[in-house]
Amino acid sequence: MDLGEALIVLMRWAHALAAIVWLGGGAYATLILGPRLREAADEGEAGAVVARVGAAAGREFGRWVNAAIVVFIVSGVLLTFDRLAGRGATAEYGIVLVLKIGLALWMFGIAQGLGRRRKRRPAAGRAAAVRQFLGSPRLLLWLGAITVLLAAILKAIYEATLGG
Ligand code: HEM
């Protein structure tokens, strides 16, 4: 394995770790911790403490999300150059990769928006409800899961072309 190949292995590892932090942390915060904290706050159990813990956990996870975004972009760009320089990069591969990067940029936008939304009171009305959903942590999780599926499809297309 030469230096270039070792760098790509390292970038693939860093990229996969960022995906684990993003999806694992996001799932825990959105599906487990968040609902329990809201329940505890609604039941008046030390409401102020619960709200403080929730806000602090959200801020801390926000820092991990920002770090993951940097890792995604740096490792993603290097993986992209490596793949597009190879024989397995077909038009099909390119289309799926553009779709994956588009979803990733949408997710980065939602993640940044969530940080800002924590400081703002949610608006009322149908349009606001749609905007709320399009910027919601649950949608972020779904988009993350679809992005990982697209990564698996990319690998399959690439290896099938090499193998074909
Ligand atoms: C700017 C953003 C991103 C770029 C440019 C990018 C690019 C890439 C590329 C080129 C690959 C290699 C695909 C192959 O095997 O041919 C890849 C793999 C992957 N990407 Fe991304 N990606 C980005 C963001 C994301 C995000 C946000 C996630 C998850 C939430 C993600 C999850 C993955 C996973 C799980 C793999 C497979 C890694 C492996 O094979 O071990 N990527 N990405």
PDB file of C-alpha atoms and ligand atoms in Angstrom:
ATOM      1  CA  MET A   1       0.000   0.000   0.000  1.00  0.00           C
ATOM      2  CA  ASP A   2       1.575   3.320  -1.033  1.00  0.00           C
ATOM      3  CA  LEU A   3       1.114   6.672   0.742  1.00  0.00           C
ATOM      4  CA  GLY A   4      -1.786   7.734  -1.503  1.00  0.00           C
ATOM      5  CA  GLU A   5      -3.696   4.505  -0.851  1.00  0.00           C
ATOM      6  CA  ALA A   6      -3.042   4.799   2.892  1.00  0.00           C
ATOM      7  CA  LEU A   7      -4.426   8.361   2.814  1.00  0.00           C
ATOM      8  CA  ILE A   8      -7.628   7.173   1.080  1.00  0.00           C
ATOM      9  CA  VAL A   9      -8.073   4.388   3.679  1.00  0.00           C
ATOM     10  CA  LEU A  10      -7.656   7.025   6.401  1.00  0.00           C
ATOM     11  CA  MET A  11     -10.177   9.341   4.692  1.00  0.00           C
ATOM     12  CA  ARG A  12     -12.701   6.509   4.280  1.00  0.00           C
ATOM     13  CA  TRP A  13     -12.278   5.679   8.009  1.00  0.00           C
ATOM     14  CA  ALA A  14     -12.689   9.360   9.038  1.00  0.00           C
ATOM     15  CA  HIS A  15     -15.731   9.708   6.753  1.00  0.00           C
ATOM     16  CA  ALA A  16     -17.372   6.586   8.229  1.00  0.00           C
ATOM     17  CA  LEU A  17     -16.632   7.803  11.815  1.00  0.00           C
ATOM     18  CA  ALA A  18     -18.272  11.176  11.014  1.00  0.00           C
ATOM     19  CA  ALA A  19     -21.332   9.276   9.736  1.00  0.00           C
ATOM     20  CA  ILE A  20     -21.454   7.251  12.992  1.00  0.00           C
ATOM     21  CA  VAL A  21     -21.295  10.431  15.152  1.00  0.00           C
ATOM     22  CA  TRP A  22     -23.857  12.168  12.910  1.00  0.00           C
ATOM     23  CA  LEU A  23     -26.428   9.347  12.765  1.00  0.00           C
ATOM     24  CA  GLY A  24     -25.734   7.703  16.139  1.00  0.00           C
ATOM     25  CA  GLY A  25     -25.682  10.995  18.040  1.00  0.00           C
ATOM     26  CA  GLY A  26     -28.639  12.328  16.056  1.00  0.00           C
ATOM     27  CA  ALA A  27     -30.736   9.212  16.701  1.00  0.00           C
ATOM     28  CA  TYR A  28     -29.966   9.266  20.435  1.00  0.00           C
ATOM     29  CA  ALA A  29     -30.693  12.997  20.771  1.00  0.00           C
ATOM     30  CA  THR A  30     -33.862  12.984  18.619  1.00  0.00           C
ATOM     31  CA  LEU A  31     -35.473   9.615  19.409  1.00  0.00           C
ATOM     32  CA  ILE A  32     -34.299   8.899  23.012  1.00  0.00           C
ATOM     33  CA  LEU A  33     -32.934  11.862  25.032  1.00  0.00           C
ATOM     34  CA  GLY A  34     -35.140  14.659  23.577  1.00  0.00           C
ATOM     35  CA  PRO A  35     -38.551  13.000  24.196  1.00  0.00           C
ATOM     36  CA  ARG A  36     -37.542  11.903  27.752  1.00  0.00           C
ATOM     37  CA  LEU A  37     -36.354  15.420  28.631  1.00  0.00           C
ATOM     38  CA  ARG A  38     -39.581  16.934  27.273  1.00  0.00           C
ATOM     39  CA  GLU A  39     -41.634  14.408  29.281  1.00  0.00           C
ATOM     40  CA  ALA A  40     -39.691  15.237  32.471  1.00  0.00           C
ATOM     41  CA  ALA A  41     -40.047  18.989  31.829  1.00  0.00           C
ATOM     42  CA  ASP A  42     -43.834  18.581  31.222  1.00  0.00           C
ATOM     43  CA  GLU A  43     -44.187  16.594  34.459  1.00  0.00           C
ATOM     44  CA  GLY A  44     -42.669  19.576  36.246  1.00  0.00           C
ATOM     45  CA  GLU A  45     -39.806  17.388  37.575  1.00  0.00           C
ATOM     46  CA  ALA A  46     -37.157  20.064  38.245  1.00  0.00           C
ATOM     47  CA  GLY A  47     -38.292  21.655  34.962  1.00  0.00           C
ATOM     48  CA  ALA A  48     -35.562  24.304  35.046  1.00  0.00           C
ATOM     49  CA  VAL A  49     -32.805  21.717  35.574  1.00  0.00           C
ATOM     50  CA  VAL A  50     -34.186  19.514  32.803  1.00  0.00           C
ATOM     51  CA  ALA A  51     -34.351  22.462  30.389  1.00  0.00           C
ATOM     52  CA  ARG A  52     -30.766  23.455  31.300  1.00  0.00           C
ATOM     53  CA  VAL A  53     -29.496  19.882  30.740  1.00  0.00           C
ATOM     54  CA  GLY A  54     -31.322  19.722  27.383  1.00  0.00           C
ATOM     55  CA  ALA A  55     -29.888  23.043  26.216  1.00  0.00           C
ATOM     56  CA  ALA A  56     -26.356  22.121  27.337  1.00  0.00           C
ATOM     57  CA  ALA A  57     -26.557  18.702  25.637  1.00  0.00           C
ATOM     58  CA  GLY A  58     -27.848  20.370  22.450  1.00  0.00           C
ATOM     59  CA  ARG A  59     -25.006  22.917  22.433  1.00  0.00           C
ATOM     60  CA  GLU A  60     -22.389  20.185  23.048  1.00  0.00           C
ATOM     61  CA  PHE A  61     -23.803  17.953  20.278  1.00  0.00           C
ATOM     62  CA  GLY A  62     -23.835  21.023  18.014  1.00  0.00           C
ATOM     63  CA  ARG A  63     -20.043  21.235  18.411  1.00  0.00           C
ATOM     64  CA  TRP A  64     -19.680  17.550  17.408  1.00  0.00           C
ATOM     65  CA  VAL A  65     -21.973  18.118  14.412  1.00  0.00           C
ATOM     66  CA  ASN A  66     -19.850  21.069  13.245  1.00  0.00           C
ATOM     67  CA  ALA A  67     -16.690  18.962  13.588  1.00  0.00           C
ATOM     68  CA  ALA A  68     -18.370  16.124  11.629  1.00  0.00           C
ATOM     69  CA  ILE A  69     -19.283  18.582   8.832  1.00  0.00           C
ATOM     70  CA  VAL A  70     -15.603  19.590   8.469  1.00  0.00           C
ATOM     71  CA  VAL A  71     -14.552  15.903   8.402  1.00  0.00           C
ATOM     72  CA  PHE A  72     -17.294  15.075   5.835  1.00  0.00           C
ATOM     73  CA  ILE A  73     -16.202  17.878   3.499  1.00  0.00           C
ATOM     74  CA  VAL A  74     -12.414  17.256   3.717  1.00  0.00           C
ATOM     75  CA  SER A  75     -12.621  13.440   3.508  1.00  0.00           C
ATOM     76  CA  GLY A  76     -15.537  13.598   1.029  1.00  0.00           C
ATOM     77  CA  VAL A  77     -13.645  15.830  -1.412  1.00  0.00           C
ATOM     78  CA  LEU A  78     -10.568  13.550  -1.267  1.00  0.00           C
ATOM     79  CA  LEU A  79     -12.707  10.407  -1.736  1.00  0.00           C
ATOM     80  CA  THR A  80     -14.456  12.134  -4.652  1.00  0.00           C
ATOM     81  CA  PHE A  81     -11.172  12.957  -6.431  1.00  0.00           C
ATOM     82  CA  ASP A  82      -9.906   9.422  -5.801  1.00  0.00           C
ATOM     83  CA  ARG A  83     -13.040   7.811  -7.179  1.00  0.00           C
ATOM     84  CA  LEU A  84     -13.496  10.142 -10.182  1.00  0.00           C
ATOM     85  CA  ALA A  85      -9.859   9.533 -11.164  1.00  0.00           C
ATOM     86  CA  GLY A  86     -10.523   5.779 -11.290  1.00  0.00           C
ATOM     87  CA  ARG A  87     -11.906   3.453 -14.008  1.00  0.00           C
ATOM     88  CA  GLY A  88     -15.102   2.743 -12.033  1.00  0.00           C
ATOM     89  CA  ALA A  89     -16.439   6.295 -12.256  1.00  0.00           C
ATOM     90  CA  THR A  90     -19.300   6.062 -14.786  1.00  0.00           C
ATOM     91  CA  ALA A  91     -21.994   8.676 -15.565  1.00  0.00           C
ATOM     92  CA  GLU A  92     -24.305   6.648 -13.294  1.00  0.00           C
ATOM     93  CA  TYR A  93     -21.747   6.912 -10.465  1.00  0.00           C
ATOM     94  CA  GLY A  94     -21.528  10.664 -11.043  1.00  0.00           C
ATOM     95  CA  ILE A  95     -25.304  11.138 -10.888  1.00  0.00           C
ATOM     96  CA  VAL A  96     -25.632   9.198  -7.606  1.00  0.00           C
ATOM     97  CA  LEU A  97     -22.643  11.083  -6.122  1.00  0.00           C
ATOM     98  CA  VAL A  98     -24.165  14.489  -7.037  1.00  0.00           C
ATOM     99  CA  LEU A  99     -27.429  13.359  -5.378  1.00  0.00           C
ATOM    100  CA  LYS A 100     -25.468  12.286  -2.259  1.00  0.00           C
ATOM    101  CA  ILE A 101     -23.583  15.586  -2.053  1.00  0.00           C
ATOM    102  CA  GLY A 102     -26.877  17.501  -2.562  1.00  0.00           C
ATOM    103  CA  LEU A 103     -28.485  15.640   0.357  1.00  0.00           C
ATOM    104  CA  ALA A 104     -25.346  16.225   2.449  1.00  0.00           C
ATOM    105  CA  LEU A 105     -25.458  19.990   1.815  1.00  0.00           C
ATOM    106  CA  TRP A 106     -29.194  20.033   2.685  1.00  0.00           C
ATOM    107  CA  MET A 107     -28.356  18.197   5.945  1.00  0.00           C
ATOM    108  CA  PHE A 108     -25.561  20.664   6.772  1.00  0.00           C
ATOM    109  CA  GLY A 109     -28.080  23.501   6.236  1.00  0.00           C
ATOM    110  CA  ILE A 110     -30.654  21.850   8.527  1.00  0.00           C
ATOM    111  CA  ALA A 111     -27.995  21.239  11.213  1.00  0.00           C
ATOM    112  CA  GLN A 112     -26.911  24.906  11.115  1.00  0.00           C
ATOM    113  CA  GLY A 113     -30.575  25.989  11.186  1.00  0.00           C
ATOM    114  CA  LEU A 114     -31.288  23.820  14.256  1.00  0.00           C
ATOM    115  CA  GLY A 115     -28.545  25.632  16.159  1.00  0.00           C
ATOM    116  CA  ARG A 116     -30.153  28.983  15.338  1.00  0.00           C
ATOM    117  CA  ARG A 117     -33.732  27.682  15.938  1.00  0.00           C
ATOM    118  CA  ARG A 118     -32.883  26.705  19.527  1.00  0.00           C
ATOM    119  CA  LYS A 119     -32.631  30.421  20.271  1.00  0.00           C
ATOM    120  CA  ARG A 120     -35.944  31.367  18.479  1.00  0.00           C
ATOM    121  CA  ARG A 121     -39.624  30.735  19.584  1.00  0.00           C
ATOM    122  CA  PRO A 122     -41.363  28.406  17.023  1.00  0.00           C
ATOM    123  CA  ALA A 123     -43.780  30.335  14.695  1.00  0.00           C
ATOM    124  CA  ALA A 124     -47.461  29.273  14.265  1.00  0.00           C
ATOM    125  CA  GLY A 125     -49.479  28.439  11.098  1.00  0.00           C
ATOM    126  CA  ARG A 126     -49.384  25.823   8.257  1.00  0.00           C
ATOM    127  CA  ALA A 127     -46.483  27.357   6.328  1.00  0.00           C
ATOM    128  CA  ALA A 128     -44.464  27.517   9.560  1.00  0.00           C
ATOM    129  CA  ALA A 129     -45.333  23.860  10.268  1.00  0.00           C
ATOM    130  CA  VAL A 130     -44.017  22.832   6.821  1.00  0.00           C
ATOM    131  CA  ARG A 131     -40.891  24.953   7.332  1.00  0.00           C
ATOM    132  CA  GLN A 132     -40.507  23.362  10.772  1.00  0.00           C
ATOM    133  CA  PHE A 133     -40.676  19.843   9.256  1.00  0.00           C
ATOM    134  CA  LEU A 134     -38.202  20.674   6.445  1.00  0.00           C
ATOM    135  CA  GLY A 135     -35.755  21.816   9.125  1.00  0.00           C
ATOM    136  CA  SER A 136     -36.546  19.091  11.679  1.00  0.00           C
ATOM    137  CA  PRO A 137     -34.128  16.681  13.441  1.00  0.00           C
ATOM    138  CA  ARG A 138     -36.305  13.730  12.306  1.00  0.00           C
ATOM    139  CA  LEU A 139     -35.945  14.708   8.634  1.00  0.00           C
ATOM    140  CA  LEU A 140     -32.198  15.109   9.271  1.00  0.00           C
ATOM    141  CA  LEU A 141     -32.076  11.478  10.463  1.00  0.00           C
ATOM    142  CA  TRP A 142     -33.998  10.214   7.406  1.00  0.00           C
ATOM    143  CA  LEU A 143     -31.736  12.177   5.043  1.00  0.00           C
ATOM    144  CA  GLY A 144     -28.698  10.725   6.858  1.00  0.00           C
ATOM    145  CA  ALA A 145     -29.992   7.180   6.435  1.00  0.00           C
ATOM    146  CA  ILE A 146     -30.679   7.797   2.703  1.00  0.00           C
ATOM    147  CA  THR A 147     -27.165   9.295   2.283  1.00  0.00           C
ATOM    148  CA  VAL A 148     -25.574   6.156   3.754  1.00  0.00           C
ATOM    149  CA  LEU A 149     -27.705   4.048   1.363  1.00  0.00           C
ATOM    150  CA  LEU A 150     -26.409   6.161  -1.551  1.00  0.00           C
ATOM    151  CA  ALA A 151     -22.831   5.541  -0.335  1.00  0.00           C
ATOM    152  CA  ALA A 152     -23.464   1.773  -0.467  1.00  0.00           C
ATOM    153  CA  ILE A 153     -24.925   2.156  -3.993  1.00  0.00           C
ATOM    154  CA  LEU A 154     -21.857   4.174  -5.064  1.00  0.00           C
ATOM    155  CA  LYS A 155     -19.527   1.430  -3.829  1.00  0.00           C
ATOM    156  CA  ALA A 156     -21.603  -1.244  -5.637  1.00  0.00           C
ATOM    157  CA  ILE A 157     -21.669   0.734  -8.924  1.00  0.00           C
ATOM    158  CA  TYR A 158     -17.912   1.360  -8.733  1.00  0.00           C
ATOM    159  CA  GLU A 159     -16.985  -2.242  -7.962  1.00  0.00           C
ATOM    160  CA  ALA A 160     -19.442  -3.632 -10.541  1.00  0.00           C
ATOM    161  CA  THR A 161     -17.882  -1.420 -13.237  1.00  0.00           C
ATOM    162  CA  LEU A 162     -14.365  -2.540 -12.240  1.00  0.00           C
ATOM    163  CA  GLY A 163     -15.483  -6.141 -12.052  1.00  0.00           C
ATOM    164  CA  GLY A 164     -17.601  -6.014 -15.271  1.00  0.00           C
TER     165      GLY A 164
HETATM  166  C1  HEM B   1     -19.696  17.143   1.197  1.00  0.00           C
HETATM  167  C2  HEM B   1     -20.214  16.069   1.590  1.00  0.00           C
HETATM  168  C3  HEM B   1     -19.830  14.648   1.166  1.00  0.00           C
HETATM  169  C4  HEM B   1     -19.081  14.177   0.110  1.00  0.00           C
HETATM  170  C5  HEM B   1     -18.363  14.992  -0.962  1.00  0.00           C
HETATM  171  C6  HEM B   1     -19.068  12.720   0.193  1.00  0.00           C
HETATM  172  C7  HEM B   1     -18.408  11.877  -0.716  1.00  0.00           C
HETATM  173  C8  HEM B   1     -18.296  10.514  -0.555  1.00  0.00           C
HETATM  174  C9  HEM B   1     -17.591   9.622  -1.487  1.00  0.00           C
HETATM  175  C10 HEM B   1     -16.921  10.026  -2.795  1.00  0.00           C
HETATM  176  C11 HEM B   1     -17.645   8.364  -0.969  1.00  0.00           C
HETATM  177  C12 HEM B   1     -17.047   7.058  -1.556  1.00  0.00           C
HETATM  178  C13 HEM B   1     -18.161   6.278  -2.204  1.00  0.00           C
HETATM  179  C14 HEM B   1     -17.576   5.020  -2.882  1.00  0.00           C
HETATM  180  O1  HEM B   1     -17.315   4.020  -2.191  1.00  0.00           O
HETATM  181  O2  HEM B   1     -17.408   5.071  -4.113  1.00  0.00           O
HETATM  182  C15 HEM B   1     -18.394   8.462   0.270  1.00  0.00           C
HETATM  183  C16 HEM B   1     -18.622   7.375   1.066  1.00  0.00           C
HETATM  184  C17 HEM B   1     -19.444   7.449   2.160  1.00  0.00           C
HETATM  185  N1  HEM B   1     -20.146   8.549   2.592  1.00  0.00           N
HETATM  186 FE1  HEM B   1     -19.953  10.435   1.944  1.00  0.00          FE
HETATM  187  N2  HEM B   1     -19.789  12.329   1.278  1.00  0.00           N
HETATM  188  C18 HEM B   1     -20.287  13.470   1.898  1.00  0.00           C
HETATM  189  C19 HEM B   1     -21.087  13.538   2.983  1.00  0.00           C
HETATM  190  C20 HEM B   1     -21.538  12.410   3.640  1.00  0.00           C
HETATM  191  C21 HEM B   1     -22.511  12.455   4.714  1.00  0.00           C
HETATM  192  C22 HEM B   1     -23.164  13.731   5.265  1.00  0.00           C
HETATM  193  C23 HEM B   1     -22.695  11.149   5.131  1.00  0.00           C
HETATM  194  C24 HEM B   1     -23.597  10.571   6.225  1.00  0.00           C
HETATM  195  C25 HEM B   1     -24.480  11.178   6.923  1.00  0.00           C
HETATM  196  C26 HEM B   1     -21.832  10.310   4.314  1.00  0.00           C
HETATM  197  C27 HEM B   1     -21.708   8.949   4.460  1.00  0.00           C
HETATM  198  C28 HEM B   1     -20.862   8.159   3.716  1.00  0.00           C
HETATM  199  C29 HEM B   1     -20.592   6.737   3.994  1.00  0.00           C
HETATM  200  C30 HEM B   1     -21.172   5.927   5.153  1.00  0.00           C
HETATM  201  C31 HEM B   1     -19.682   6.298   3.017  1.00  0.00           C
HETATM  202  C32 HEM B   1     -19.076   4.884   2.864  1.00  0.00           C
HETATM  203  C33 HEM B   1     -17.722   4.899   3.512  1.00  0.00           C
HETATM  204  C34 HEM B   1     -17.089   3.524   3.336  1.00  0.00           C
HETATM  205  O3  HEM B   1     -17.142   2.948   2.266  1.00  0.00           O
HETATM  206  O4  HEM B   1     -16.487   3.082   4.293  1.00  0.00           O
HETATM  207  N3  HEM B   1     -21.145  11.102   3.414  1.00  0.00           N
HETATM  208  N4  HEM B   1     -18.780   9.780   0.488  1.00  0.00           N
END
